[in-house]
Coordinates of C-alpha atoms in Angstrom, one line a residue:
Chain A
M480 CA 35.7 -27.1 25.8
I481 CA 35.8 -23.5 24.5
E482 CA 39.6 -23.5 25.1
L483 CA 39.9 -26.5 22.9
A484 CA 38.0 -24.8 20.2
Y485 CA 40.4 -21.8 20.4
T486 CA 43.5 -24.0 20.2
V487 CA 42.2 -25.9 17.2
T488 CA 41.4 -22.7 15.4
A489 CA 44.5 -20.8 16.6
W490 CA 46.1 -20.7 13.0
M491 CA 43.3 -18.6 11.6
P492 CA 43.2 -14.8 11.5
G493 CA 41.1 -13.2 14.2
W494 CA 37.9 -12.5 12.3
M495 CA 37.9 -16.0 10.8
Q496 CA 38.5 -17.6 14.2
A497 CA 35.5 -15.7 15.6
I498 CA 33.3 -16.9 12.8
A499 CA 34.5 -20.5 13.2
I500 CA 33.9 -20.5 16.9
I501 CA 30.4 -19.1 16.4
L502 CA 29.7 -21.7 13.7
M503 CA 30.9 -24.5 16.1
K504 CA 28.6 -23.3 18.8
I505 CA 25.7 -23.1 16.4
S506 CA 26.3 -26.7 15.2
L507 CA 26.7 -27.9 18.7
L508 CA 23.2 -26.6 19.4
M509 CA 21.6 -27.5 16.1
M510 CA 22.7 -31.1 15.9
P511 CA 21.2 -32.2 19.2
L512 CA 18.1 -30.0 18.5
L513 CA 17.4 -31.7 15.1
L514 CA 18.0 -35.1 16.6
G515 CA 15.7 -34.1 19.4
V516 CA 13.1 -33.1 16.8
A517 CA 13.4 -36.5 15.1
Y518 CA 13.1 -38.5 18.2
L519 CA 10.3 -36.3 19.5
T520 CA 8.2 -37.5 16.6
F521 CA 9.1 -41.1 17.6
A522 CA 8.3 -40.4 21.3
E523 CA 5.0 -38.9 20.2
R524 CA 4.0 -42.0 18.3
K525 CA 5.2 -44.3 21.0
I526 CA 3.7 -42.4 24.0
I527 CA 0.3 -41.8 22.3
G528 CA 0.4 -45.4 21.2
Y529 CA 0.8 -46.6 24.8
M530 CA -1.9 -44.2 26.0
Q531 CA -4.3 -45.8 23.5
V532 CA -3.2 -49.3 24.4
R533 CA -1.3 -49.8 21.1
V534 CA 2.4 -50.6 20.7
G535 CA 3.4 -47.7 18.3
P536 CA 6.1 -48.1 15.7
N537 CA 8.2 -51.2 16.5
R538 CA 9.4 -52.5 13.1
V539 CA 12.4 -50.4 12.0
G540 CA 15.5 -51.1 13.9
P541 CA 15.6 -52.5 17.5
R542 CA 12.2 -51.8 19.1
G543 CA 11.5 -49.2 16.4
W544 CA 14.4 -46.9 17.3
L545 CA 15.3 -46.2 13.7
Q546 CA 11.8 -45.2 12.7
P547 CA 12.6 -41.4 12.6
I548 CA 15.7 -42.0 10.5
A549 CA 13.6 -44.1 8.0
D550 CA 10.9 -41.5 7.9
S551 CA 13.3 -38.7 7.2
L552 CA 15.1 -40.7 4.5
K553 CA 11.8 -41.5 2.9
L554 CA 10.7 -37.8 2.9
M555 CA 14.1 -36.7 1.4
F556 CA 13.7 -39.0 -1.6
K557 CA 10.1 -38.0 -2.3
E558 CA 9.2 -35.7 -5.2
I559 CA 8.2 -32.2 -4.3
V560 CA 5.0 -31.6 -6.2
I561 CA 4.3 -28.0 -7.1
P562 CA 0.7 -27.3 -7.9
S563 CA 0.4 -25.9 -11.4
S564 CA -1.4 -22.7 -10.4
A565 CA 0.7 -22.1 -7.3
N566 CA 3.0 -19.2 -6.8
R567 CA 6.2 -21.1 -7.2
F568 CA 8.5 -18.7 -5.5
L569 CA 6.4 -18.2 -2.3
F570 CA 5.4 -21.8 -2.3
L571 CA 9.0 -22.9 -1.9
L572 CA 9.9 -19.9 0.3
S573 CA 7.3 -20.4 3.0
P574 CA 8.6 -23.7 4.5
L575 CA 11.9 -21.8 5.1
L576 CA 10.1 -18.9 6.6
A577 CA 8.4 -21.2 9.0
F578 CA 11.6 -23.1 9.9
A579 CA 14.2 -20.3 10.2
P580 CA 12.6 -18.4 13.1
A581 CA 12.1 -21.7 15.0
L582 CA 15.9 -22.2 14.9
A583 CA 17.0 -18.6 15.2
A584 CA 15.2 -18.2 18.5
W585 CA 17.4 -20.8 20.1
A586 CA 20.4 -18.4 20.0
V587 CA 19.5 -16.8 23.3
I588 CA 18.3 -19.9 25.2
P589 CA 20.7 -20.8 28.1
F590 CA 21.1 -24.4 29.1
D591 CA 23.2 -23.8 32.1
D592 CA 24.9 -20.9 33.8
H593 CA 26.5 -19.0 30.8
L594 CA 26.0 -22.0 28.5
V595 CA 24.3 -19.9 25.8
I596 CA 25.3 -18.7 22.3
A597 CA 24.2 -15.0 22.6
D598 CA 23.8 -13.6 26.1
I599 CA 21.9 -10.5 25.2
N600 CA 20.1 -8.0 27.4
A601 CA 16.7 -8.2 25.8
G602 CA 16.8 -12.0 25.3
L603 CA 13.1 -12.6 26.1
L604 CA 12.0 -9.8 23.7
Y605 CA 14.2 -11.3 21.0
V606 CA 12.5 -14.6 21.4
L607 CA 9.1 -13.0 21.2
A608 CA 10.0 -11.0 18.1
I609 CA 11.6 -13.9 16.3
T610 CA 8.8 -16.4 17.1
S611 CA 6.2 -13.9 15.9
L612 CA 7.8 -14.3 12.4
G613 CA 6.9 -18.0 12.2
V614 CA 3.3 -17.1 11.2
Y615 CA 4.5 -15.9 7.8
G616 CA 5.5 -19.3 6.7
I617 CA 2.0 -20.7 7.5
I618 CA 0.1 -17.8 5.9
L619 CA 2.2 -17.7 2.8
A620 CA 2.0 -21.5 2.4
G621 CA -1.7 -21.3 2.5
W622 CA -1.9 -18.5 0.0
A623 CA 0.8 -19.7 -2.4
S624 CA -0.8 -23.1 -2.7
N625 CA -3.8 -21.5 -4.4
S626 CA -6.2 -23.9 -2.7
K627 CA -9.3 -23.1 -0.7
Y628 CA -8.4 -25.6 2.0
A629 CA -4.9 -24.4 2.4
F630 CA -6.0 -20.8 2.5
L631 CA -8.7 -21.5 5.2
G632 CA -6.1 -23.3 7.3
A633 CA -3.7 -20.4 6.9
I634 CA -6.3 -17.8 7.9
R635 CA -7.3 -19.8 11.0
S636 CA -3.8 -20.4 12.0
G637 CA -2.8 -16.8 11.4
A638 CA -5.7 -15.4 13.5
Q639 CA -5.1 -17.9 16.2
M640 CA -1.3 -17.2 16.5
V641 CA -1.8 -13.4 16.5
S642 CA -4.5 -13.7 19.2
Y643 CA -2.6 -16.0 21.5
E644 CA 0.6 -14.0 21.1
I645 CA -1.1 -11.3 23.1
A646 CA -2.0 -13.5 26.1
M647 CA 1.5 -15.0 25.9
G648 CA 3.2 -11.6 25.8
F649 CA 1.1 -10.6 28.9
A650 CA 2.1 -13.7 30.7
L651 CA 5.8 -12.9 30.0
V652 CA 5.2 -9.3 31.3
G653 CA 4.5 -10.8 34.6
V654 CA 7.7 -12.8 34.5
I655 CA 9.7 -9.7 33.5
M656 CA 8.2 -7.8 36.4
A657 CA 9.0 -10.5 38.9
A658 CA 12.5 -11.0 37.7
G659 CA 13.3 -7.3 36.9
S660 CA 15.1 -8.3 33.7
L661 CA 14.7 -9.3 30.1
N662 CA 17.8 -11.5 30.1
L663 CA 16.9 -15.2 30.3
G664 CA 20.0 -16.0 32.5
Q665 CA 19.1 -13.3 35.0
I666 CA 15.4 -14.4 35.0
V667 CA 16.6 -17.9 36.1
Q668 CA 19.0 -16.4 38.7
A669 CA 16.1 -14.3 40.1
Q670 CA 14.4 -17.7 40.9
A671 CA 17.3 -19.0 43.0
T672 CA 16.2 -17.8 46.4
G673 CA 17.2 -21.0 48.2
L674 CA 13.8 -22.7 48.7
G675 CA 14.2 -25.4 46.0
L676 CA 11.3 -25.7 43.7
F677 CA 9.1 -23.4 45.8
S678 CA 11.3 -20.4 45.0
W679 CA 10.6 -20.7 41.3
F680 CA 8.1 -18.4 39.6
W681 CA 5.5 -21.0 38.9
L682 CA 4.1 -20.6 42.4
P683 CA 3.6 -16.8 42.6
L684 CA 2.7 -16.6 38.9
L685 CA 0.6 -19.8 38.7
P686 CA -2.2 -18.4 36.5
L687 CA 0.4 -16.9 34.1
F688 CA 2.3 -20.2 34.1
V689 CA -0.8 -22.1 33.1
I690 CA -1.8 -19.5 30.5
Y691 CA 1.7 -19.3 29.1
F692 CA 1.8 -23.0 28.5
I693 CA -1.7 -23.3 27.0
S694 CA -0.9 -20.3 24.7
G695 CA 2.3 -22.1 23.8
V696 CA 0.2 -25.1 22.7
A697 CA -2.1 -22.8 20.7
E698 CA 0.9 -20.9 19.2
T699 CA 2.5 -24.1 17.9
N700 CA -0.8 -25.2 16.4
R701 CA -0.8 -28.4 18.4
A702 CA -3.9 -30.4 19.5
P703 CA -6.4 -29.5 20.9
F704 CA -5.7 -26.1 19.1
D705 CA -4.8 -27.6 15.7
V706 CA -7.7 -26.2 13.8
A707 CA -5.2 -24.9 11.2
E708 CA -4.8 -28.5 10.0
G709 CA -8.1 -29.9 11.2
E710 CA -8.1 -33.0 9.0
S711 CA -11.8 -33.6 9.5
E712 CA -12.7 -30.3 8.0
I713 CA -10.0 -28.9 5.8
V714 CA -7.9 -32.0 5.1
A715 CA -4.5 -30.8 6.4
G716 CA -4.9 -27.1 6.3
F717 CA -2.0 -24.9 5.2
H718 CA 0.3 -27.8 4.1
V719 CA -2.2 -29.8 2.2
D720 CA -0.4 -29.3 -1.1
Y721 CA 3.1 -29.9 0.2
S722 CA 5.0 -33.1 -0.2
G723 CA 8.4 -34.5 0.3
M724 CA 11.0 -32.4 2.0
A725 CA 9.0 -29.2 1.8
F726 CA 6.4 -30.9 3.9
A727 CA 9.0 -32.2 6.3
V728 CA 10.4 -28.8 6.9
F729 CA 7.0 -27.6 8.2
F730 CA 7.0 -30.6 10.4
L731 CA 10.5 -29.8 11.7
A732 CA 9.4 -26.2 12.4
E733 CA 6.4 -27.4 14.4
Y734 CA 8.5 -29.7 16.6
A735 CA 11.4 -27.3 17.0
N736 CA 8.8 -24.7 18.2
M737 CA 7.4 -27.2 20.6
I738 CA 10.8 -27.8 22.1
L739 CA 11.3 -24.1 22.2
I740 CA 8.1 -23.5 24.1
A741 CA 9.1 -26.3 26.5
A742 CA 12.5 -24.7 27.0
L743 CA 11.0 -21.2 27.6
A744 CA 8.4 -22.5 30.1
S745 CA 11.2 -24.3 32.0
L746 CA 13.4 -21.2 32.0
L747 CA 10.7 -18.7 33.0
F748 CA 8.6 -20.6 35.4
L749 CA 10.5 -23.7 36.6
G750 CA 13.9 -22.2 37.3
G751 CA 15.8 -23.4 34.2
W752 CA 18.9 -25.2 35.2
L753 CA 18.3 -24.8 38.9
S754 CA 18.0 -28.0 41.0
P755 CA 14.5 -28.5 42.5
F756 CA 16.2 -29.3 45.8
D757 CA 18.5 -26.3 45.9
G758 CA 18.8 -25.1 49.5
L759 CA 16.6 -27.7 51.0
P760 CA 18.1 -29.4 54.1
V761 CA 18.8 -33.0 53.2
L762 CA 18.0 -33.4 49.5
G763 CA 19.9 -30.3 48.5
P764 CA 23.4 -31.5 49.2
L765 CA 22.4 -35.0 48.0
F766 CA 21.6 -33.8 44.5
D767 CA 24.4 -31.1 44.2
W768 CA 26.5 -33.2 41.9
V769 CA 23.9 -33.2 39.1
P770 CA 24.9 -30.8 36.4
G771 CA 22.4 -28.0 35.6
I772 CA 21.8 -29.0 32.1
V773 CA 20.3 -32.3 33.3
W774 CA 17.7 -30.5 35.3
M775 CA 17.0 -28.2 32.3
L776 CA 16.6 -31.2 29.9
A777 CA 14.4 -33.0 32.5
K778 CA 12.1 -30.0 32.8
M779 CA 11.9 -29.6 29.0
S780 CA 11.0 -33.3 28.7
F781 CA 8.3 -32.9 31.2
F782 CA 6.7 -30.1 29.2
L783 CA 7.1 -32.1 26.0
L784 CA 5.3 -35.0 27.6
L785 CA 2.5 -32.6 28.5
F786 CA 2.2 -31.6 24.9
L787 CA 1.8 -35.2 23.9
W788 CA -0.5 -36.0 26.8
L789 CA -2.8 -33.1 25.9
R790 CA -3.0 -34.3 22.3
A791 CA -3.9 -37.8 23.4
T792 CA -6.5 -36.5 25.9
F793 CA -8.6 -33.7 24.4
P794 CA -10.8 -33.4 21.4
R795 CA -10.2 -30.5 19.0
Y796 CA -11.6 -27.1 20.1
R797 CA -14.1 -25.4 17.8
Y798 CA -12.8 -22.3 16.2
D799 CA -15.1 -19.8 17.9
Q800 CA -14.3 -21.4 21.3
I801 CA -10.6 -21.0 20.7
M802 CA -11.1 -17.3 20.0
R803 CA -13.2 -16.9 23.1
L804 CA -10.7 -18.6 25.3
G805 CA -7.9 -16.4 24.0
W806 CA -9.6 -13.0 24.0
K807 CA -12.2 -13.3 26.7
V808 CA -10.6 -15.6 29.2
F809 CA -6.8 -15.4 29.0
I810 CA -6.3 -11.8 28.3
P811 CA -8.4 -10.5 31.2
L812 CA -6.9 -13.1 33.5
T813 CA -3.4 -12.1 32.6
L814 CA -4.2 -8.4 33.0
V815 CA -5.6 -9.1 36.5
W816 CA -2.5 -11.1 37.5
I817 CA -0.1 -8.5 36.2
M818 CA -1.8 -6.1 38.7
V819 CA -1.4 -8.7 41.4
T820 CA 2.2 -9.3 40.5
G821 CA 2.8 -5.5 40.7
V822 CA 1.4 -5.5 44.2
L823 CA 3.6 -8.5 45.1
V824 CA 6.7 -6.9 43.7
V825 CA 6.1 -3.6 45.4
G826 CA 5.3 -5.3 48.7
E827 CA 8.3 -7.6 48.3
V828 CA 6.2 -10.5 49.3
G829 CA 7.5 -14.0 50.1
P830 CA 10.8 -15.4 49.1
W831 CA 10.3 -14.5 45.5
F832 CA 10.3 -10.7 45.4
G833 CA 12.4 -9.9 48.4
H834 CA 15.6 -9.2 46.5
G835 CA 14.9 -5.6 45.7
E836 CA 15.5 -5.7 42.0
G837 CA 14.2 -3.1 39.5
Chain B
M144 CA 36.0 -1.2 6.1
G145 CA 35.0 -2.4 9.6
I146 CA 32.4 -5.1 10.1
E147 CA 30.0 -2.5 11.5
K148 CA 30.2 -0.3 8.4
F149 CA 29.8 -3.4 6.2
L150 CA 26.7 -4.4 8.1
F151 CA 25.3 -0.9 7.8
Y152 CA 25.7 -0.8 4.0
F153 CA 24.5 -4.4 3.7
F154 CA 21.2 -3.7 5.5
A155 CA 20.8 -0.3 4.1
A156 CA 21.1 -1.8 0.6
I157 CA 18.5 -4.4 1.5
L158 CA 16.2 -1.7 2.9
L159 CA 16.5 0.4 -0.3
V160 CA 15.9 -2.5 -2.6
A161 CA 12.9 -3.8 -0.5
A162 CA 11.4 -0.3 -0.3
T163 CA 11.7 0.1 -4.1
L164 CA 10.1 -3.3 -4.6
V165 CA 7.1 -2.3 -2.5
I166 CA 6.0 0.2 -5.1
T167 CA 7.3 -1.5 -8.3
V168 CA 6.3 -5.1 -7.9
R169 CA 3.0 -6.1 -9.5
N170 CA 1.8 -8.8 -7.1
P171 CA 0.3 -7.1 -4.0
V172 CA 1.2 -10.0 -1.7
R173 CA 4.8 -9.6 -2.9
A174 CA 4.6 -5.9 -2.2
A175 CA 3.5 -6.5 1.3
L176 CA 6.3 -9.1 1.8
S177 CA 8.8 -6.5 0.5
L178 CA 7.5 -4.1 3.1
V179 CA 8.1 -6.8 5.7
L180 CA 11.7 -7.1 4.5
A181 CA 12.1 -3.3 4.6
F182 CA 10.9 -3.3 8.3
F183 CA 13.3 -6.1 9.1
A184 CA 16.3 -4.4 7.5
S185 CA 15.5 -1.1 9.3
A186 CA 15.2 -3.1 12.6
A187 CA 18.8 -4.3 11.9
L188 CA 19.9 -0.7 11.3
W189 CA 18.4 0.3 14.7
M190 CA 20.3 -2.6 16.2
L191 CA 23.5 -1.1 14.9
L192 CA 22.5 2.2 16.6
E193 CA 22.4 0.3 19.9
A194 CA 18.6 0.7 20.1
E195 CA 17.9 -3.0 20.5
F196 CA 14.6 -2.4 22.3
L197 CA 13.2 -0.3 19.4
A198 CA 14.5 -2.8 16.9
L199 CA 12.9 -5.8 18.6
V200 CA 9.6 -4.0 19.1
L201 CA 9.6 -3.0 15.5
V202 CA 9.9 -6.6 14.5
L203 CA 7.4 -7.8 17.1
V204 CA 4.7 -5.2 16.5
Y205 CA 5.0 -4.3 12.8
V206 CA 6.4 -7.5 11.3
G207 CA 4.7 -9.9 13.7
A208 CA 1.3 -8.4 14.0
V209 CA 0.5 -5.4 11.8
M210 CA 1.9 -6.8 8.6
V211 CA 0.2 -10.2 9.2
L212 CA -3.2 -8.4 9.2
F213 CA -2.1 -6.4 6.1
L214 CA -1.3 -9.6 4.4
F215 CA -4.7 -11.0 5.3
V216 CA -6.5 -8.1 3.7
V217 CA -4.2 -8.1 0.6
M218 CA -4.7 -11.9 0.1
M219 CA -8.4 -11.7 0.3
I220 CA -9.2 -8.8 -2.0
D221 CA -9.1 -9.5 -5.7
I222 CA -7.3 -6.6 -7.2
D223 CA -7.9 -6.0 -10.9
L224 CA -4.5 -4.7 -12.0
A225 CA -5.8 -3.5 -15.4
Q226 CA -8.3 -1.3 -13.6
V227 CA -5.7 0.0 -11.2
K228 CA -3.3 0.9 -14.0
E229 CA -6.0 2.6 -16.0
G230 CA -4.8 6.1 -17.2
F231 CA -1.2 5.3 -16.1
S232 CA 0.4 6.9 -19.2
R233 CA -2.0 9.9 -19.1
M234 CA -1.1 10.7 -15.5
L235 CA 2.6 9.9 -15.9
P236 CA 3.8 13.5 -16.7
A237 CA 1.9 15.0 -13.8
G238 CA 3.2 12.2 -11.5
I239 CA 6.8 12.7 -12.5
A240 CA 6.5 16.4 -12.0
V241 CA 5.1 15.9 -8.5
A242 CA 7.8 13.3 -7.6
V243 CA 10.6 15.6 -8.9
G244 CA 9.2 18.5 -7.0
L245 CA 9.0 16.5 -3.8
V246 CA 12.6 15.2 -4.1
V247 CA 13.9 18.8 -4.7
V248 CA 12.0 20.2 -1.8
M249 CA 13.2 17.4 0.5
A250 CA 16.8 17.8 -0.7
V251 CA 16.6 21.6 0.1
V252 CA 14.8 21.3 3.4
V253 CA 16.2 18.1 5.0
G254 CA 19.8 18.3 3.7
P255 CA 22.5 17.4 6.2
E256 CA 23.8 21.0 6.4
H257 CA 20.6 22.2 8.2
F258 CA 21.2 20.0 11.2
G259 CA 24.8 21.1 12.0
L260 CA 26.0 17.5 12.2
E261 CA 29.6 18.7 12.5
G262 CA 28.8 20.2 15.9
F263 CA 27.8 16.8 17.3
G264 CA 30.8 14.8 16.7
E265 CA 30.8 11.0 16.9
V266 CA 28.1 9.4 19.0
P267 CA 29.7 7.9 22.1
R268 CA 29.8 4.1 22.1
H269 CA 28.4 2.3 25.1
G270 CA 30.0 -0.7 26.8
A271 CA 28.6 -4.2 26.7
D272 CA 26.8 -3.7 30.0
Y273 CA 24.8 -0.8 28.6
N274 CA 21.1 -1.7 28.7
N275 CA 19.1 0.2 26.2
T276 CA 15.8 -1.2 27.4
R277 CA 16.4 -0.1 31.0
E278 CA 17.4 3.4 29.9
L279 CA 14.3 3.7 27.7
G280 CA 12.1 2.5 30.5
M281 CA 13.7 4.9 33.0
A282 CA 13.2 7.9 30.6
L283 CA 9.6 6.9 29.7
F284 CA 8.4 6.4 33.3
T285 CA 10.1 9.4 34.9
T286 CA 10.8 12.3 32.6
F287 CA 8.2 11.6 30.0
V288 CA 5.6 9.9 32.1
Y289 CA 2.8 12.3 31.3
P290 CA 3.2 12.2 27.5
F291 CA 3.6 8.4 27.7
E292 CA 0.3 8.0 29.7
L293 CA -1.5 10.5 27.4
A294 CA -0.4 8.4 24.4
A295 CA -1.6 5.3 26.1
L296 CA -5.0 6.9 26.8
I297 CA -5.4 8.1 23.2
L298 CA -4.6 4.6 22.0
L299 CA -7.2 3.2 24.4
V300 CA -9.8 5.6 23.1
A301 CA -8.9 4.5 19.5
I302 CA -9.3 0.9 20.4
V303 CA -12.7 1.5 22.1
A304 CA -13.8 3.6 19.1
A305 CA -12.8 1.0 16.6
I306 CA -14.7 -1.7 18.4
A307 CA -17.7 0.5 18.9
L308 CA -17.7 1.3 15.2
T309 CA -17.5 -2.3 14.0
L310 CA -19.7 -3.9 16.8
R311 CA -23.1 -4.3 15.3
R312 CA -25.7 -7.0 15.6
R313 CA -27.8 -7.3 12.5
P314 CA -31.4 -8.4 13.4
G315 CA -32.3 -11.8 12.1
T316 CA -28.8 -13.4 12.3
R317 CA -28.3 -16.4 14.6
H318 CA -25.6 -16.4 17.1
Q319 CA -24.0 -19.1 19.3
N320 CA -22.7 -18.2 22.7
P321 CA -19.5 -20.2 23.1
A322 CA -19.4 -19.4 26.8
E323 CA -22.7 -21.0 27.3
Q324 CA -21.8 -24.0 25.2
V325 CA -18.6 -24.6 27.0
A326 CA -20.3 -24.5 30.4
V327 CA -22.8 -27.1 29.5
N328 CA -22.5 -30.6 31.1
A329 CA -23.6 -34.0 30.1
A330 CA -26.6 -34.1 32.4
E331 CA -28.2 -31.1 30.6
R332 CA -27.8 -32.7 27.2
V333 CA -28.7 -36.4 27.6
R334 CA -31.6 -37.8 29.6
V335 CA -31.1 -41.4 30.4
V336 CA -34.4 -43.2 30.5
K337 CA -34.6 -46.6 32.2
M338 CA -37.5 -48.8 31.2
A339 CA -38.2 -52.5 31.5
A340 CA -37.7 -54.7 28.4
E341 CA -40.9 -55.6 26.6
P342 CA -41.3 -58.8 24.6
R343 CA -41.9 -58.4 20.8
D344 CA -45.4 -59.3 19.6
D345 CA -44.3 -61.8 17.0
A346 CA -41.4 -63.2 19.0
P347 CA -41.8 -66.7 20.4
V348 CA -39.5 -66.1 23.3
P349 CA -38.4 -62.8 24.9
T350 CA -34.9 -61.8 23.4
A351 CA -33.9 -59.5 26.2
E352 CA -32.4 -61.1 29.2
P353 CA -34.3 -60.5 32.4
G354 CA -33.1 -57.6 34.5
E355 CA -31.4 -55.8 31.7
S356 CA -32.5 -52.2 31.3
K357 CA -32.7 -50.3 28.0
E358 CA -31.0 -47.0 27.8
E359 CA -32.4 -44.5 25.4
P360 CA -30.7 -41.2 24.7
R361 CA -32.9 -38.3 23.9

């Protein structure tokens, strides 16, 4: 594949070829990602529909399969209304500020052994840093709209994201200690100790795994943590004044972030592209032919289903309860489990920490 | 001009423009955003210095957390620009004098000739397997472990002090305890009372079917 790209671009000068190859890689990642975002909205409506004994969208195309295409076309042709007293520049800038980090973080996500755009040392730190920028889009959208509802939503969302980032960061500290590396590829490799799905980090780091995923749900402002857009109280929160494509970009950012959290959870706790039967007596050789990216996508799909399942199951948290959960439950729990992880790593306990890293 | 030099000048130019905007722009929210851009550009410059850990932490801590709180404050206060700018022209000569004095002093004291840069030569480049994060961690937890732990302790004291200063319970305000509220279960909130159906006085026939019980939430 990569050889083909080099032969096609062989006529270019060196620097141009490098840029062309990078652009090709980016578009190879972006196109499936955006398609995934589009069909995640469809899957959400269908799955929640079936959970509530409805059919979900089934009119556009065969069995409703063209619904996301129709939705995006409709949004593209809608007028973008700018409120008369809004800050024009920031109003139009904030959807981009929300969307760009959601895409930029994908640069370091590996899908298979060495199937990654940028294999950098501090990959996990990069993801944390870039995703922490997403909050600007939301805060600025709320402020620039010059509306009380939007501003309330922005403040709620900002406080929530900053709070849950701490618990999330601590959960990642546990993973980093266990793997002895910040590189996402090496974190996955550290989970390949030949016991199949029992050698992954979800087992020794179970509390961190649960906290990471719940914080991820809170971080993406998804139900039951979606007070930022609580429609019963503040209409739609920070994007109440947005319409057309500007609104759609916020939507895209939210769903791209969901897929990102799903990818990170699979990489850090469920062994990324590793087969769940790796090293097991009978099943291991039986499933050897499955390419790693299939496992990776299957794990991501599982987490995405969890996102939708949570939304269909739980009522919305009240704001003070969200803050209590983040600060008084998750942060102490993660701190305790970081200590436990330290002991486990020093004692080289079980199959997980016996490889003498770090 | 190599790509690295180009990137340096590109980000340095962004940094300078953004830093200038922080103090010249009228809208305080835009000023805060310019500061964010300045942080971002300096993170990119650190990245060029092979200090990727510092660069990413700068983005994570300052851009991702500190400036968000800054923005909160700036967005919620209503700054009266006319009041802030009062006496601007009267103070201008003194301000210019101070600024010029500062620039001259800085140029004299921190000029490049005082550091003997010629003696250092070019900074050695590291290979692709050089791990800045690991090197920093090794230095912090071996050579500089005591200063590092002292700094951590001072920060902890600062956190406790900040919380102690702001933690106050005014008498007379009502509080909810979310922990208690979350722990409550249905049996504590609703009492189901079962009672036999009674016929209405004016009704010719009893409307309730025999055997059906009436549930009344309280």
